[in-house]
Coordinates of C-alpha atoms in Angstrom, one line a residue:
X1 CA 23.6 29.5 -18.6
X2 CA 26.7 27.4 -17.9
X3 CA 27.6 29.7 -15.0
X4 CA 24.1 29.3 -13.6
X5 CA 24.4 25.5 -13.8
X6 CA 27.7 25.7 -12.0
X7 CA 26.4 27.9 -9.2
X8 CA 23.4 25.6 -8.8
X9 CA 25.6 22.5 -8.6
X10 CA 24.0 21.0 -11.7
X11 CA 26.6 19.1 -13.8
X12 CA 26.3 18.0 -17.4
X13 CA 25.0 14.5 -16.6
X14 CA 22.4 15.9 -14.2
X15 CA 21.3 18.6 -16.7
X16 CA 21.2 16.2 -19.7
X17 CA 19.3 13.5 -17.8
X18 CA 16.8 16.1 -16.5
X19 CA 16.1 17.5 -20.0
X20 CA 15.8 14.0 -21.4
X21 CA 13.3 13.1 -18.7
X22 CA 11.4 16.3 -19.3
X23 CA 10.8 15.2 -22.9
X24 CA 9.8 11.7 -21.6
X25 CA 7.4 13.3 -19.1
X26 CA 5.7 15.3 -21.9
X27 CA 5.4 12.2 -24.0
X28 CA 4.0 10.2 -21.1
X29 CA 1.5 12.8 -19.9
X30 CA 0.0 13.3 -23.3
X31 CA -1.8 10.1 -22.4
X32 CA -3.5 11.7 -19.3
X33 CA -5.9 13.5 -21.5
X34 CA -6.0 11.3 -24.6
X35 CA -6.5 7.8 -23.1
X36 CA -9.9 8.5 -21.4
X37 CA -11.2 9.9 -24.7
X38 CA -9.7 6.9 -26.6
X39 CA -11.5 4.5 -24.3
X40 CA -14.8 6.1 -25.3
X41 CA -13.8 5.8 -28.9
X42 CA -13.0 2.1 -28.7
X43 CA -15.6 0.8 -26.2
X44 CA -18.9 -0.4 -27.6
X45 CA -22.3 -0.2 -26.0
X46 CA -22.2 -3.9 -25.4
X47 CA -19.4 -3.6 -22.8
X48 CA -20.6 -4.6 -19.3
X49 CA -18.5 -2.2 -17.3
X50 CA -19.0 1.6 -17.4
X51 CA -16.5 3.7 -19.3
X52 CA -15.3 5.4 -16.0
X53 CA -14.5 2.0 -14.5
X54 CA -12.5 1.0 -17.6
X55 CA -10.5 4.2 -17.4
X56 CA -9.9 3.6 -13.7
X57 CA -8.7 0.1 -14.5
X58 CA -6.1 1.5 -17.0
X59 CA -4.8 3.9 -14.4
X60 CA -4.7 1.4 -11.6
X61 CA -3.1 -1.3 -13.7
X62 CA -0.3 1.1 -14.7
X63 CA 0.4 2.2 -11.1
X64 CA 0.2 -1.2 -9.6
X65 CA 2.5 -2.8 -12.2
X66 CA 5.0 0.1 -11.8
X67 CA 5.0 -0.4 -8.0
X68 CA 5.3 -4.2 -8.1
X69 CA 8.0 -4.4 -10.7
X70 CA 10.2 -1.6 -9.4
X71 CA 12.1 -3.5 -6.7
X72 CA 13.0 -6.3 -9.3
X73 CA 14.2 -3.9 -12.0
X74 CA 16.1 -1.8 -9.4
X75 CA 17.9 -4.8 -8.0
X76 CA 18.7 -6.0 -11.6
X77 CA 20.1 -2.6 -12.6
X78 CA 22.3 -2.6 -9.5
X79 CA 23.4 -6.1 -10.1
X80 CA 24.4 -5.5 -13.7
X81 CA 25.6 -1.9 -13.2
X82 CA 24.1 -0.8 -16.5
X83 CA 21.8 2.0 -15.5
X84 CA 22.0 4.0 -18.7
X85 CA 21.0 0.9 -20.7
X86 CA 18.0 0.3 -18.4
X87 CA 16.9 3.9 -18.9
X88 CA 17.0 3.5 -22.7
X89 CA 15.2 0.2 -22.7
X90 CA 12.4 1.6 -20.6
X91 CA 12.1 4.7 -22.7
X92 CA 12.0 2.6 -25.9
X93 CA 9.3 0.4 -24.5
X94 CA 7.3 3.4 -23.5
X95 CA 7.7 4.8 -27.0
X96 CA 6.6 1.6 -28.7
X97 CA 3.6 1.3 -26.3
X98 CA 2.5 4.8 -27.0
X99 CA 2.5 4.3 -30.7
X100 CA 0.8 0.9 -30.2
X101 CA -2.3 2.6 -28.8
X102 CA -3.1 3.8 -32.3
X103 CA -3.2 0.1 -33.5
X104 CA -5.4 -1.1 -30.7
X105 CA -8.9 -2.2 -31.6
X106 CA -10.5 -3.1 -28.2
X107 CA -10.1 -2.4 -24.4
X108 CA -8.0 -5.6 -23.8
X109 CA -5.4 -4.2 -26.1
X110 CA -5.3 -0.9 -24.2
X111 CA -5.0 -2.8 -20.9
X112 CA -2.1 -5.0 -22.1
X113 CA -0.2 -2.0 -23.5
X114 CA -0.7 0.0 -20.3
X115 CA 0.7 -3.0 -18.3
X116 CA 3.7 -3.1 -20.5
X117 CA 4.2 0.6 -20.0
X118 CA 4.0 0.1 -16.3
X119 CA 6.9 -2.3 -16.6
X120 CA 8.7 0.2 -18.8
X121 CA 8.5 2.9 -16.2
X122 CA 9.6 0.5 -13.5
X123 CA 12.7 -0.1 -15.6
X124 CA 13.4 3.6 -16.2
X125 CA 12.8 5.3 -12.8
X126 CA 15.1 3.4 -10.4
X127 CA 17.9 3.5 -13.0
X128 CA 17.4 7.3 -13.5
X129 CA 17.4 8.1 -9.8
X130 CA 20.5 5.9 -9.4
X131 CA 22.4 7.8 -12.1
X132 CA 21.2 11.1 -10.5
X133 CA 22.5 9.9 -7.1
X134 CA 25.9 8.6 -8.3
X135 CA 26.5 11.6 -10.7
X136 CA 25.8 14.4 -8.1
X137 CA 27.9 15.5 -5.2
X138 CA 26.6 15.6 -1.7
X139 CA 27.1 19.3 -1.2
X140 CA 24.9 20.1 -4.2
X141 CA 22.7 17.1 -4.5
X142 CA 19.6 18.9 -3.2
X143 CA 19.8 21.5 -6.0
X144 CA 20.4 18.7 -8.5
X145 CA 17.4 16.7 -7.4
X146 CA 15.3 20.0 -7.4
X147 CA 16.4 20.7 -11.0
X148 CA 15.6 17.2 -12.1
X149 CA 12.2 17.2 -10.4
X150 CA 11.3 20.7 -11.7
X151 CA 12.0 19.7 -15.3
X152 CA 10.0 16.5 -14.9
X153 CA 7.0 18.6 -13.6
X154 CA 7.3 21.0 -16.5
X155 CA 7.0 18.1 -18.8
X156 CA 4.1 16.6 -17.0
X157 CA 2.4 20.1 -17.0
X158 CA 2.9 20.6 -20.7
X159 CA 2.0 17.2 -21.9
X160 CA -1.7 17.2 -21.2
X161 CA -2.2 20.5 -22.9
X162 CA -0.2 19.4 -25.9
X163 CA -2.1 16.1 -26.0
X164 CA -5.5 17.8 -25.9
X165 CA -4.6 20.2 -28.7
X166 CA -3.3 17.4 -30.9
X167 CA -6.3 15.3 -30.4
X168 CA -8.8 18.1 -31.1
X169 CA -6.9 19.4 -34.2
X170 CA -5.4 16.3 -35.7
X171 CA -7.0 13.2 -34.0
X172 CA -5.8 10.4 -31.7
X173 CA -3.1 9.0 -34.0
X174 CA -1.3 12.3 -34.2
X175 CA -1.3 12.6 -30.4
X176 CA 0.1 9.0 -30.0
X177 CA 2.8 9.6 -32.7
X178 CA 4.0 12.9 -31.1
X179 CA 4.1 11.2 -27.7
X180 CA 6.1 8.4 -29.1
X181 CA 8.4 10.8 -30.9
X182 CA 9.1 12.7 -27.6
X183 CA 10.0 9.4 -25.9
X184 CA 12.4 8.6 -28.8
X185 CA 13.9 12.0 -28.4
X186 CA 14.4 11.4 -24.7
X187 CA 16.2 8.1 -25.6
X188 CA 18.5 9.9 -28.0
X189 CA 19.3 12.6 -25.5
X190 CA 20.3 9.9 -23.0
X191 CA 22.5 8.2 -25.5
X192 CA 24.3 11.3 -26.6
X193 CA 24.7 13.3 -23.4
X194 CA 24.4 10.9 -20.4
X195 CA 27.7 9.2 -19.5
X196 CA 27.2 7.0 -16.5
X197 CA 29.9 6.7 -13.9
X198 CA 31.2 3.2 -13.2
X199 CA 29.0 1.4 -10.7
X200 CA 30.5 -1.2 -8.3
X201 CA 28.0 -3.8 -7.1
X202 CA 27.9 -4.3 -3.3
X203 CA 28.8 -8.0 -3.6
X204 CA 29.5 -9.1 -7.2
X205 CA 29.4 -12.7 -6.3
X206 CA 26.3 -12.6 -4.2
X207 CA 23.2 -14.2 -5.4
X208 CA 20.6 -11.9 -7.0
X209 CA 18.0 -10.6 -4.5
X210 CA 14.9 -8.7 -5.3
X211 CA 15.0 -7.0 -1.9
X212 CA 18.2 -6.8 0.0
X213 CA 17.4 -5.9 3.6
X214 CA 20.7 -4.1 4.1
X215 CA 19.5 -1.5 1.7
X216 CA 16.4 -0.7 3.7
X217 CA 18.4 0.4 6.8
X218 CA 20.1 3.7 7.5
X219 CA 16.8 5.6 7.2
X220 CA 16.0 4.6 3.6
X221 CA 12.8 2.8 4.5
X222 CA 11.6 5.7 6.7
X223 CA 12.3 8.2 4.0
X224 CA 10.1 6.1 1.7
X225 CA 7.4 6.2 4.3
X226 CA 7.7 10.0 4.6
X227 CA 7.3 10.2 0.8
X228 CA 4.2 8.0 1.1
X229 CA 2.6 10.3 3.7
X230 CA 3.3 13.3 1.4
X231 CA 1.8 11.9 -1.7
X232 CA -1.1 10.4 0.3
X233 CA -2.0 13.8 1.7
X234 CA -2.1 15.8 -1.5
X235 CA -3.8 13.1 -3.6
X236 CA -6.8 12.6 -1.4
X237 CA -8.8 15.4 -2.9
X238 CA -8.7 13.9 -6.4
X239 CA -11.3 11.2 -5.3
X240 CA -13.7 13.8 -4.0
X241 CA -14.0 16.2 -7.0
X242 CA -17.8 15.9 -7.2
X243 CA -18.2 16.5 -3.5
X244 CA -15.9 19.6 -3.6
X245 CA -17.8 21.0 -6.5
X246 CA -21.1 20.6 -4.8
X247 CA -20.0 22.0 -1.4
X248 CA -18.3 25.0 -3.0
X249 CA -20.8 25.6 -5.8
X250 CA -18.0 25.4 -8.4
X251 CA -17.5 23.8 -11.7
X252 CA -14.9 21.3 -12.8
X253 CA -12.9 24.3 -14.1
X254 CA -12.7 25.7 -10.5
X255 CA -11.6 22.3 -9.1
X256 CA -9.0 21.9 -11.9
X257 CA -7.7 25.5 -11.4
X258 CA -7.3 24.8 -7.6
X259 CA -5.5 21.5 -8.2
X260 CA -3.2 23.1 -10.8
X261 CA -1.8 25.4 -8.1
X262 CA -0.2 22.3 -6.5
X263 CA 2.0 21.9 -9.6
X264 CA 2.7 25.6 -9.9
X265 CA 3.6 25.9 -6.2
X266 CA 6.1 23.0 -6.5
X267 CA 7.6 24.4 -9.7
X268 CA 8.3 27.7 -7.9
X269 CA 9.7 26.3 -4.7
X270 CA 11.2 22.9 -5.5
X271 CA 14.6 23.9 -6.7
X272 CA 15.2 26.8 -4.2
X273 CA 14.3 24.5 -1.4
X274 CA 16.5 21.7 -2.8
X275 CA 19.4 24.1 -2.8
X276 CA 18.5 25.3 0.7
X277 CA 18.8 21.7 1.9
X278 CA 22.4 21.7 0.6
X279 CA 23.1 24.6 3.0
X280 CA 21.1 23.8 6.2
X281 CA 20.6 20.1 5.9
X282 CA 17.9 17.8 4.5
X283 CA 16.1 16.7 7.7
X284 CA 15.0 20.1 8.9
X285 CA 13.3 20.8 5.6
X286 CA 11.6 17.4 5.3
X287 CA 10.3 17.7 8.9
X288 CA 9.1 21.3 8.3
X289 CA 7.4 20.2 5.1
X290 CA 5.5 17.4 6.7
X291 CA 4.5 19.6 9.6
X292 CA 3.2 22.2 7.1
X293 CA 1.5 19.5 5.1
X294 CA -0.6 18.5 8.2
X295 CA -2.7 21.7 8.7
X296 CA -2.9 22.4 4.9
X297 CA -4.4 18.9 4.4
X298 CA -6.7 19.0 7.4
X299 CA -8.1 22.4 6.3
X300 CA -9.3 21.0 3.0
X301 CA -12.2 19.4 4.9
X302 CA -13.5 22.8 6.1
X303 CA -12.9 25.1 3.1
X304 CA -16.0 27.0 1.9
X305 CA -14.8 28.8 -1.3
X306 CA -12.7 28.0 -4.3
X307 CA -10.2 30.6 -3.2
X308 CA -9.8 28.9 0.1
X309 CA -9.4 25.5 -1.6
X310 CA -6.8 27.0 -4.0
X311 CA -4.8 28.6 -1.1
X312 CA -4.7 25.3 0.9
X313 CA -3.6 23.3 -2.1
X314 CA -0.9 25.9 -2.8
X315 CA 0.4 25.4 0.8
X316 CA 0.4 21.6 0.0
X317 CA 2.6 22.3 -3.0
X318 CA 5.0 24.3 -0.9
X319 CA 5.1 21.6 1.7
X320 CA 5.7 18.9 -0.9
X321 CA 8.5 20.9 -2.4
X322 CA 10.2 21.0 1.0
X323 CA 9.8 17.3 1.3
X324 CA 10.4 15.8 -2.2
X325 CA 13.8 17.1 -3.4
X326 CA 15.5 16.9 0.1
X327 CA 14.2 13.4 0.6
X328 CA 15.6 12.2 -2.7
X329 CA 18.8 14.0 -2.0
X330 CA 19.1 12.5 1.5
X331 CA 18.4 9.1 0.1
X332 CA 21.2 9.6 -2.3
X333 CA 23.5 10.8 0.6
X334 CA 22.7 7.7 2.6
X335 CA 22.7 5.1 -0.2
X336 CA 25.4 2.4 -0.4
X337 CA 27.6 2.3 -3.5
X338 CA 26.3 -0.2 -6.0
X339 CA 22.8 -0.3 -4.3
X340 CA 21.6 3.2 -5.4
X341 CA 18.9 1.8 -7.7
X342 CA 17.2 -0.3 -5.1
X343 CA 17.5 2.4 -2.4
X344 CA 16.2 5.2 -4.5
X345 CA 13.4 3.0 -5.8
X346 CA 12.1 2.8 -2.2
X347 CA 11.5 6.5 -2.2
X348 CA 9.7 6.5 -5.6
X349 CA 7.7 3.4 -4.5
X350 CA 6.5 5.4 -1.4
X351 CA 5.4 8.2 -3.8
X352 CA 3.6 5.8 -6.1
X353 CA 1.8 4.0 -3.2
X354 CA 0.7 7.4 -1.8
X355 CA -0.8 8.5 -5.1
X356 CA -2.6 5.2 -5.4
X357 CA -3.9 4.8 -1.8
X358 CA -4.7 8.5 -1.0
X359 CA -7.8 8.6 -3.2
X360 CA -8.8 5.2 -1.9
X361 CA -8.6 6.3 1.7
X362 CA -10.4 9.5 1.0
X363 CA -13.2 7.7 -0.9
X364 CA -13.6 5.2 2.0
X365 CA -13.7 7.7 4.8
X366 CA -15.6 10.6 3.3
X367 CA -19.1 8.9 3.5
X368 CA -18.8 8.9 7.3
X369 CA -17.8 12.5 7.5
X370 CA -16.4 14.7 4.7
X371 CA -13.7 16.2 7.0
X372 CA -12.5 12.8 8.2
X373 CA -10.0 11.7 5.4
X374 CA -8.3 15.1 5.5
X375 CA -7.9 14.9 9.3
X376 CA -6.4 11.4 8.9
X377 CA -4.1 12.6 6.2
X378 CA -2.9 15.5 8.4
X379 CA -2.3 13.2 11.3
X380 CA -0.3 10.8 9.1
X381 CA 1.8 13.7 7.9
X382 CA 2.6 14.7 11.5
X383 CA 3.5 11.0 12.3
X384 CA 5.8 11.2 9.2
X385 CA 7.5 14.3 10.6
X386 CA 8.2 12.6 13.9
X387 CA 9.5 9.4 12.2
X388 CA 11.9 11.4 10.1
X389 CA 13.2 13.5 13.0
X390 CA 13.7 10.6 15.3
X391 CA 14.6 7.7 13.0
X392 CA 16.4 9.1 9.9
X393 CA 20.1 9.8 10.4
X394 CA 22.0 12.6 8.8
X395 CA 24.5 11.7 6.0
X396 CA 27.5 12.0 8.3
X397 CA 26.1 10.1 11.2
X398 CA 27.1 6.5 12.1
X399 CA 24.5 4.2 10.6
X400 CA 26.1 0.9 11.2
X401 CA 23.8 -0.1 14.0
X402 CA 20.7 0.7 11.9
X403 CA 21.5 -1.5 8.9
X404 CA 20.2 -5.0 9.3
X405 CA 22.2 -8.0 8.3
X406 CA 21.7 -9.4 4.9
X407 CA 19.4 -12.3 4.3

């Protein structure tokens, strides 16, 4: 196993943080299945809003808070240079929040806990990506990012199944306790095995800035936009499950089976494509992935069978695997020392916004014509490919003219 890690360019810090965050992803994703059921358990018939709206509020509040707070927490972690501490604080907050669900007695409690968890994830993610960037070498960073992302996805895939089993067999409290325990385990793994390299702030005496414009230059902002286009494209279909089931004469199981191929496809291709980007360069793979994402997304509007839907979603998974790991790796290549947290957070913010806005765009355009949102998503992916090819420099190119002056 050690030889395999060495050949893959995965060092001890990368491997340790990846396994720690896999445990954290499992604890986190247990809530995907359990929380909607728990809302039904707590909400009384006197509640004005439907249960589906309340569940949507929990999901949206979490995503919105995570996106809004991420620039602030990333800037603070860069400023203090204490990324490991930030990761642990975020994980402990998530663990406490997960257990606190078992103590909630009404929906307002759930909403408050979910907002706090959004802040906790905003503390954890930029610091984790900054450690990944600073602890990996350029020549093997694609493989490192692929390994990290793959284990995260394994955790996210296993968590809902574990949560569903625990809820059915032992009840809600057991599911929340196990989720909390997994997050505590993740915190312990970080403490024992992750040794952060020393971080040097860009300007130790400069005033604290939530968003330093210097850090958006050199292609970083454009890579965030490319990640937005990717996530936007493959999240569109989630808002149209009922329409797909009606058009294809399938059940929710058929839709879930088709959508699960996205995760499976990414699990298969993510690390190999990340390692390939170490050999042939990041941009060619990112551009190819966005080009492939365009027809795969547009075709979702014209599929006529569950098999066709599954095939197109699998191609989306392949395309996203070609985009995600090389994008994070290239952002790490281009990042400025001491500013990795803020710069890597731009990429994860693009992903979060894509996941949030993709279903909204699809739900708004589908009433005019079912094919329309997928055509728009495909065109946006092509625009993203052009932007990356023309506007994002390689790691060895001169980027001095593309970095704006600081505020």
